[in-house]
Short mmCIF file of C-alpha atoms in Angstrom, two decimals:
data_model
loop_
_atom_site.label_atom_id
_atom_site.label_comp_id
_atom_site.label_asym_id
_atom_site.label_seq_id
_atom_site.Cartn_x
_atom_site.Cartn_y
_atom_site.Cartn_z
CA UNK A 1 89.64 37.53 -42.72
CA UNK A 2 86.79 38.37 -45.08
CA UNK A 3 86.94 37.43 -48.76
CA UNK A 4 87.09 41.08 -49.84
CA UNK A 5 90.03 41.71 -47.50
CA UNK A 6 91.87 38.69 -48.88
CA UNK A 7 91.38 39.98 -52.42
CA UNK A 8 92.73 43.40 -51.51
CA UNK A 9 95.68 41.86 -49.68
CA UNK A 10 96.60 39.60 -52.60
CA UNK A 11 96.16 42.40 -55.12
CA UNK A 12 98.32 44.65 -52.98
CA UNK A 13 101.01 41.98 -52.75
CA UNK A 14 101.11 41.64 -56.53
CA UNK A 15 101.36 45.42 -56.96
CA UNK A 16 104.16 45.64 -54.40
CA UNK A 17 106.08 42.86 -56.14
CA UNK A 18 105.55 44.50 -59.54
CA UNK A 19 106.81 47.83 -58.23
CA UNK A 20 110.05 46.27 -56.99
CA UNK A 21 110.64 44.54 -60.32
CA UNK A 22 109.72 47.48 -62.55
CA UNK A 23 112.10 49.73 -60.65
CA UNK A 24 114.95 47.21 -60.67
CA UNK A 25 114.50 45.56 -64.09
CA UNK A 26 112.59 48.20 -66.01
CA UNK A 27 109.26 47.88 -67.77
CA UNK A 28 110.56 45.87 -70.72
CA UNK A 29 112.69 43.61 -68.52
CA UNK A 30 109.84 42.70 -66.18
CA UNK A 31 107.65 39.72 -67.09
CA UNK A 32 104.40 38.51 -65.63
CA UNK A 33 106.17 35.25 -64.72
CA UNK A 34 108.72 37.21 -62.70
CA UNK A 35 105.96 39.17 -60.95
CA UNK A 36 104.24 35.92 -59.97
CA UNK A 37 107.45 34.51 -58.51
CA UNK A 38 108.25 37.75 -56.67
CA UNK A 39 104.71 37.92 -55.25
CA UNK A 40 104.70 34.23 -54.28
CA UNK A 41 101.60 33.43 -56.34
CA UNK A 42 100.86 31.55 -59.54
CA UNK A 43 100.93 33.25 -62.91
CA UNK A 44 97.23 32.45 -63.25
CA UNK A 45 96.58 34.45 -60.07
CA UNK A 46 98.44 37.45 -61.47
CA UNK A 47 96.41 37.29 -64.69
CA UNK A 48 93.19 36.96 -62.68
CA UNK A 49 93.81 40.40 -61.22
CA UNK A 50 95.71 41.95 -64.13
CA UNK A 51 95.08 40.56 -67.64
CA UNK A 52 98.25 42.11 -69.11
CA UNK A 53 101.49 43.83 -68.17
CA UNK A 54 99.99 47.09 -69.43
CA UNK A 55 97.03 46.77 -67.06
CA UNK A 56 99.38 45.86 -64.19
CA UNK A 57 101.61 48.88 -64.75
CA UNK A 58 98.59 51.17 -65.19
CA UNK A 59 97.06 49.88 -61.97
CA UNK A 60 100.33 50.44 -60.16
CA UNK A 61 100.57 54.06 -61.30
CA UNK A 62 96.95 54.68 -60.33
CA UNK A 63 97.41 52.77 -57.07
CA UNK A 64 100.01 55.02 -55.55
CA UNK A 65 98.49 58.14 -57.07
CA UNK A 66 95.20 57.45 -55.30
CA UNK A 67 96.42 55.80 -52.10
CA UNK A 68 99.31 58.14 -51.38
CA UNK A 69 97.37 61.30 -52.09
CA UNK A 70 94.92 62.88 -49.70
CA UNK A 71 93.92 66.41 -50.56
CA UNK A 72 90.69 68.38 -50.47
CA UNK A 73 90.03 71.99 -51.35
CA UNK A 74 88.37 74.17 -48.73
CA UNK A 75 86.11 77.15 -49.11
CA UNK A 76 88.95 79.63 -48.65
CA UNK A 77 90.51 82.38 -50.79
CA UNK A 78 91.74 81.18 -54.18
CA UNK A 79 95.39 82.08 -53.62
CA UNK A 80 95.60 80.25 -50.31
CA UNK A 81 93.88 77.16 -51.72
CA UNK A 82 96.20 77.08 -54.72
CA UNK A 83 99.15 77.47 -52.35
CA UNK A 84 98.00 74.50 -50.27
CA UNK A 85 97.40 72.49 -53.43
CA UNK A 86 100.83 73.36 -54.83
CA UNK A 87 102.65 72.26 -51.68
CA UNK A 88 100.66 69.00 -51.46
CA UNK A 89 101.06 68.28 -55.18
CA UNK A 90 104.82 68.83 -55.21
CA UNK A 91 105.37 67.01 -51.92
CA UNK A 92 103.60 64.04 -53.49
CA UNK A 93 105.27 64.07 -56.90
CA UNK A 94 108.79 64.81 -55.69
CA UNK A 95 108.94 61.60 -53.68
CA UNK A 96 111.85 59.40 -54.86
CA UNK A 97 109.53 56.58 -55.98
CA UNK A 98 107.50 58.93 -58.17
CA UNK A 99 110.64 60.31 -59.76
CA UNK A 100 111.92 56.77 -60.30
CA UNK A 101 108.75 55.73 -62.13
CA UNK A 102 108.80 58.85 -64.25
CA UNK A 103 112.43 58.17 -65.19
CA UNK A 104 111.42 54.66 -66.17
CA UNK A 105 108.57 55.85 -68.40
CA UNK A 106 110.73 58.47 -70.09
CA UNK A 107 113.70 56.17 -70.68
CA UNK A 108 111.69 53.22 -72.05
CA UNK A 109 108.82 54.92 -73.85
CA UNK A 110 110.81 55.05 -77.11
CA UNK A 111 110.99 51.25 -77.19
CA UNK A 112 107.61 50.58 -75.62
CA UNK A 113 104.83 52.71 -77.08
CA UNK A 114 102.29 51.55 -74.50
CA UNK A 115 104.19 53.46 -71.83
CA UNK A 116 103.34 56.69 -73.62
CA UNK A 117 99.69 55.70 -73.63
CA UNK A 118 99.80 54.83 -69.94
CA UNK A 119 101.38 58.17 -69.11
CA UNK A 120 98.85 60.19 -71.10
CA UNK A 121 95.95 58.32 -69.48
CA UNK A 122 97.23 57.90 -65.93
CA UNK A 123 99.44 60.94 -65.25
CA UNK A 124 98.05 62.89 -62.31
CA UNK A 125 94.35 62.05 -62.83
CA UNK A 126 93.61 62.46 -59.11
CA UNK A 127 95.25 65.88 -58.86
CA UNK A 128 94.17 67.19 -62.25
CA UNK A 129 90.55 66.29 -61.54
CA UNK A 130 90.49 68.05 -58.18
CA UNK A 131 92.22 71.18 -59.50
CA UNK A 132 90.00 71.40 -62.58
CA UNK A 133 86.88 71.14 -60.44
CA UNK A 134 88.13 73.86 -58.09
CA UNK A 135 89.00 76.24 -60.93
CA UNK A 136 85.54 75.89 -62.47
CA UNK A 137 84.32 78.46 -59.96
CA UNK A 138 87.14 80.92 -60.52
CA UNK A 139 88.07 81.14 -64.21
CA UNK A 140 86.07 81.78 -67.40
CA UNK A 141 83.84 78.93 -68.50
CA UNK A 142 85.58 76.26 -70.52
CA UNK A 143 89.10 77.22 -69.42
CA UNK A 144 89.45 75.31 -66.16
CA UNK A 145 91.20 72.27 -67.67
CA UNK A 146 93.66 74.39 -69.62
CA UNK A 147 94.53 76.41 -66.52
CA UNK A 148 94.81 73.26 -64.40
CA UNK A 149 97.28 71.80 -66.91
CA UNK A 150 99.25 75.04 -66.92
CA UNK A 151 99.41 75.28 -63.13
CA UNK A 152 100.54 71.66 -62.75
CA UNK A 153 103.14 72.08 -65.49
CA UNK A 154 104.54 75.15 -63.76
CA UNK A 155 104.72 73.27 -60.48
CA UNK A 156 106.62 70.44 -62.16
CA UNK A 157 109.05 72.76 -63.97
CA UNK A 158 111.98 71.61 -61.82
CA UNK A 159 111.31 67.91 -62.27
CA UNK A 160 113.38 67.72 -65.47
CA UNK A 161 116.53 68.68 -63.57
CA UNK A 162 115.77 66.24 -60.77
CA UNK A 163 115.31 63.39 -63.24
CA UNK A 164 118.90 63.82 -64.37
CA UNK A 165 120.35 63.03 -60.99
CA UNK A 166 119.82 60.29 -58.47
CA UNK A 167 118.75 60.87 -54.89
CA UNK A 168 116.07 62.79 -53.13
CA UNK A 169 113.61 65.20 -54.69
CA UNK A 170 112.97 68.68 -53.29
CA UNK A 171 113.16 69.68 -49.64
CA UNK A 172 110.12 71.16 -47.90
CA UNK A 173 111.70 74.62 -48.03
CA UNK A 174 112.50 74.26 -51.75
CA UNK A 175 108.93 73.15 -52.44
CA UNK A 176 107.41 76.13 -50.62
CA UNK A 177 109.75 78.58 -52.35
CA UNK A 178 108.92 77.16 -55.78
CA UNK A 179 105.18 77.16 -55.07
CA UNK A 180 105.33 80.86 -54.14
CA UNK A 181 107.08 81.64 -57.42
CA UNK A 182 104.57 79.63 -59.46
CA UNK A 183 101.67 81.19 -57.61
CA UNK A 184 102.95 84.71 -58.25
CA UNK A 185 103.30 84.04 -61.98
CA UNK A 186 99.94 82.27 -62.21
CA UNK A 187 98.00 84.93 -60.34
CA UNK A 188 99.56 87.76 -62.32
CA UNK A 189 98.60 86.02 -65.55
CA UNK A 190 94.92 85.61 -64.74
CA UNK A 191 92.58 87.32 -62.33
CA UNK A 192 90.91 84.99 -59.87
CA UNK A 193 87.70 86.11 -58.23
CA UNK A 194 86.00 84.38 -55.31
CA UNK A 195 82.69 85.82 -56.53
CA UNK A 196 82.94 83.59 -59.64
CA UNK A 197 83.03 86.57 -61.99
CA UNK A 198 86.64 86.23 -63.04
CA UNK A 199 88.04 87.66 -66.25
CA UNK A 200 91.36 87.14 -67.97
CA UNK A 201 93.75 89.89 -66.92
CA UNK A 202 96.12 89.42 -69.83
CA UNK A 203 95.45 87.80 -73.20
#
């Protein structure tokens, strides 16, 4: 095994161990010592890859956001592309593990201010970046990030209710139904134009 592969394997083992502990003990209850024991490595090894618990948790959030997500926009009509994005986005974020981590951040952020910082910096960077870039060609200049935030927020409107109960997230049928509703509201609020000459339909 090459050195680079060993590094990735060890880093992945630490992240997997940290995920188990964060979800069972919470952010505050998890220590770097416990992560080292769970991962079967020394504490020095954990700190070599992650200099603090904040960096470890941030890396974990970014790790499954990047590795679990595979989505690319195509050169198709705006509505169809936003539909595909919405289904992929919700299918990703309604996974039980994502809901569990979000519950953790919400429940402990009052007593651990760094969790709020991690959320603001790490929440959906992969998806937000792709959507913002796509919308640059279809909405008035300077508004793509605002519209991307709005579209994602509308997609996640049902997450609050799901956070209040244990179990699975949304079914495939529920996801598609919700995406159609969000898409209808979004498209009736602004006028998308494949010719890149869009204007706001309603102010």
